[in-house]
Amino acid sequence: MPDGEDVRWLRMAIEISWRCPPSPSAFSVGAVIVDRSVGATADASARVLATGHSRELDPHDHAEEVALRRLARLARPDPPDRSDGPDWADWADRADRALPSGPPASASSLTLYSSLEPCSARASRPRTCTELIIEAGIRRVVFAWREPEVFVDCEGAEIMRRVGLDVVEVPGLAAAVRAVNAHLLT
Ligand SMILES: [Zn+2]
């Protein structure tokens, strides 16, 4: 079940998704990676480790992918140039172990918020966001809108649950995500 903090961070992810350049062939998505283990008295913004939105740096970018790349960069300031090559995959794979001590102690204490269910199939790049999330060591994912079958049949939530991640849906915020993507739903 989502709690008040989940709703708050998910709203931030949806707010970020409005920054996406609209595409006729892809959803507009926002993502936020939060360290919820930071104490409640701490500056709330300190909990946000990374954000991302669709097509943020490249037309093929997915929101979760951009946020995970930024998370990995916290630990490795000199990333490979290419974001989708084998070097980056290896680099992202090590990100949780490479994170500095202290909050965030490891990726397993983090929650990834995405306005849309993370993809399990995509045309633009070989690695899906579901794979990238699992490989980064994130253990908890909260999203608002279960991906409708507009482009592909998405099984991201099922796959993550199958491998033991805590996956929380907040359908009460799905309408806000549909509003961002209204141009795809007519
Ligand atoms: Zn994706």
Coordinates of C-alpha atoms and ligand atoms in Angstrom, one line a residue:
M1 CA 0.0 0.0 0.0
P2 CA 1.3 3.5 -0.8
D3 CA 1.8 5.9 2.1
G4 CA 1.7 9.7 2.2
E5 CA 5.3 10.0 1.2
D6 CA 4.8 7.7 -1.8
V7 CA 2.0 10.0 -3.0
R8 CA 4.2 13.1 -2.6
W9 CA 7.2 11.7 -4.5
L10 CA 5.0 10.2 -7.2
R11 CA 3.3 13.6 -7.7
M12 CA 6.8 15.0 -8.2
A13 CA 7.5 12.4 -10.9
I14 CA 4.3 13.3 -12.6
E15 CA 5.2 17.0 -12.4
I16 CA 8.6 16.3 -14.0
S17 CA 6.9 14.4 -16.8
W18 CA 5.3 17.6 -18.1
R19 CA 8.8 18.6 -19.2
C20 CA 9.0 15.8 -21.8
P21 CA 9.0 16.9 -25.4
P22 CA 5.7 15.3 -26.7
S23 CA 6.2 12.3 -29.0
P24 CA 3.6 10.7 -31.3
S25 CA 5.2 7.3 -30.6
A26 CA 6.2 7.2 -26.9
F27 CA 4.8 8.1 -23.6
S28 CA 5.8 11.1 -21.5
V29 CA 7.1 9.8 -18.2
G30 CA 8.8 11.3 -15.2
A31 CA 11.0 9.4 -12.6
V32 CA 12.4 10.2 -9.2
I33 CA 14.8 8.1 -7.1
V34 CA 14.4 8.8 -3.4
D35 CA 16.4 7.7 -0.4
R36 CA 13.6 7.2 2.1
S37 CA 16.1 6.1 4.8
V38 CA 17.1 9.7 5.3
G39 CA 15.6 10.9 8.6
A40 CA 12.2 12.7 8.5
T41 CA 13.8 15.8 10.1
A42 CA 16.3 16.2 7.3
D43 CA 15.7 18.6 4.4
A44 CA 13.2 16.6 2.3
S45 CA 14.9 17.6 -1.0
A46 CA 18.1 15.9 0.2
R47 CA 16.3 12.6 -0.2
V48 CA 16.0 13.0 -4.0
L49 CA 19.1 11.4 -5.5
A50 CA 18.2 11.6 -9.2
T51 CA 15.4 12.5 -11.6
G52 CA 14.7 11.9 -15.2
H53 CA 12.1 12.3 -17.9
S54 CA 11.5 10.8 -21.3
R55 CA 13.7 12.1 -24.2
E56 CA 15.5 14.3 -21.7
L57 CA 19.0 14.1 -23.1
D58 CA 18.4 11.9 -26.2
P59 CA 15.3 11.1 -28.2
H60 CA 15.5 7.5 -27.1
D61 CA 15.8 8.2 -23.4
H62 CA 13.3 6.7 -21.0
A63 CA 12.7 8.5 -17.7
E64 CA 13.8 5.7 -15.4
E65 CA 16.9 5.1 -17.5
V66 CA 18.0 8.8 -17.2
A67 CA 17.4 8.7 -13.4
L68 CA 19.4 5.5 -13.0
R69 CA 22.2 6.9 -15.1
R70 CA 22.4 9.9 -12.8
L71 CA 22.3 7.7 -9.7
A72 CA 25.2 5.7 -11.0
R73 CA 27.1 9.0 -11.7
L74 CA 26.8 9.9 -8.1
A75 CA 29.3 7.1 -7.5
R76 CA 31.3 7.2 -10.7
P77 CA 31.9 10.8 -11.9
D78 CA 33.5 9.8 -15.1
P79 CA 31.0 7.6 -16.9
P80 CA 31.5 6.2 -20.4
D81 CA 30.4 8.6 -23.2
R82 CA 27.7 6.3 -24.7
S83 CA 24.7 5.6 -22.6
D84 CA 23.5 2.4 -24.2
G85 CA 26.7 0.4 -24.9
P86 CA 28.1 -2.5 -23.0
D87 CA 30.4 -0.2 -21.0
W88 CA 27.4 1.6 -19.5
A89 CA 25.6 -1.7 -18.7
D90 CA 28.6 -2.9 -16.8
W91 CA 28.9 0.4 -15.1
A92 CA 25.2 0.5 -14.0
D93 CA 25.5 -3.0 -12.8
R94 CA 28.1 -2.0 -10.3
A95 CA 26.4 1.2 -9.3
D96 CA 24.8 -0.1 -6.1
R97 CA 28.0 -1.5 -4.8
A98 CA 29.9 1.6 -5.8
L99 CA 27.6 4.0 -3.9
P100 CA 29.4 5.8 -1.1
S101 CA 28.9 4.8 2.5
G102 CA 26.3 6.7 4.5
P103 CA 22.9 7.5 2.9
P104 CA 22.4 6.1 0.4
A105 CA 24.2 3.1 1.8
S106 CA 23.1 1.0 -1.1
A107 CA 20.6 1.0 -3.9
S108 CA 18.5 -1.5 -1.9
S109 CA 17.4 1.3 0.4
L110 CA 16.1 3.4 -2.5
T111 CA 12.6 3.8 -4.0
L112 CA 12.2 4.6 -7.7
Y113 CA 9.0 6.6 -8.5
S114 CA 7.8 6.5 -12.0
S115 CA 4.6 8.1 -13.4
L116 CA 4.2 5.1 -15.7
E117 CA 4.8 1.4 -15.2
P118 CA 8.5 0.7 -16.2
C119 CA 8.7 -0.8 -19.6
S120 CA 9.4 -4.5 -20.3
A121 CA 9.7 -4.2 -24.0
R122 CA 10.9 -1.3 -26.1
A123 CA 11.9 -0.6 -29.7
S124 CA 14.5 2.2 -29.0
R125 CA 17.2 0.3 -27.0
P126 CA 18.0 -3.3 -26.1
R127 CA 17.7 -2.8 -22.3
T128 CA 14.3 -2.3 -20.8
C129 CA 13.8 -0.1 -17.7
T130 CA 12.5 -3.1 -15.8
E131 CA 15.9 -4.8 -16.5
L132 CA 17.8 -1.7 -15.6
I133 CA 16.0 -1.2 -12.3
I134 CA 16.5 -4.8 -11.3
E135 CA 20.2 -4.7 -12.2
A136 CA 20.7 -1.4 -10.3
G137 CA 19.7 -3.2 -7.1
I138 CA 16.6 -1.0 -6.5
R139 CA 14.2 -3.0 -4.4
R140 CA 11.1 -0.8 -4.3
V141 CA 9.2 0.8 -7.2
V142 CA 6.1 3.0 -7.0
F143 CA 4.1 4.0 -10.1
A144 CA 0.8 5.5 -11.0
W145 CA -0.4 4.3 -14.3
R146 CA -0.2 0.7 -15.6
E147 CA 0.9 1.0 -19.2
P148 CA -2.0 0.6 -21.6
E149 CA -1.5 -1.5 -24.7
V150 CA -1.0 1.5 -27.0
F151 CA 2.5 0.5 -28.3
V152 CA 3.5 -2.7 -26.5
D153 CA 2.1 -5.1 -23.9
C154 CA 3.9 -4.1 -20.8
E155 CA 4.7 -6.6 -18.0
G156 CA 7.1 -4.5 -16.0
A157 CA 5.2 -4.8 -12.7
E158 CA 4.7 -8.5 -13.0
I159 CA 8.4 -9.1 -13.8
M160 CA 9.7 -7.0 -11.0
R161 CA 7.3 -8.7 -8.5
R162 CA 8.4 -12.1 -9.8
V163 CA 12.0 -11.4 -8.8
G164 CA 11.0 -10.1 -5.4
L165 CA 10.8 -6.3 -5.7
D166 CA 8.2 -4.4 -3.7
V167 CA 6.0 -2.9 -6.5
V168 CA 3.3 -0.4 -5.4
E169 CA 0.6 1.0 -7.8
V170 CA -1.1 4.2 -7.0
P171 CA -4.1 4.2 -9.4
G172 CA -5.5 7.3 -7.7
L173 CA -2.9 9.3 -9.6
A174 CA -3.3 7.6 -12.9
A175 CA -5.6 10.2 -14.3
A176 CA -2.9 12.8 -13.8
V177 CA -0.5 10.7 -15.9
R178 CA -3.1 10.2 -18.6
A179 CA -3.5 14.0 -18.8
V180 CA 0.2 14.3 -19.6
N181 CA -0.3 11.7 -22.3
A182 CA -3.7 12.9 -23.7
H183 CA -2.2 13.4 -27.2
L184 CA -1.6 9.6 -27.4
L185 CA -5.0 8.5 -26.2
T186 CA -7.5 10.1 -28.6
Ligands
ZN1 ZN 11.4 2.3 -20.2

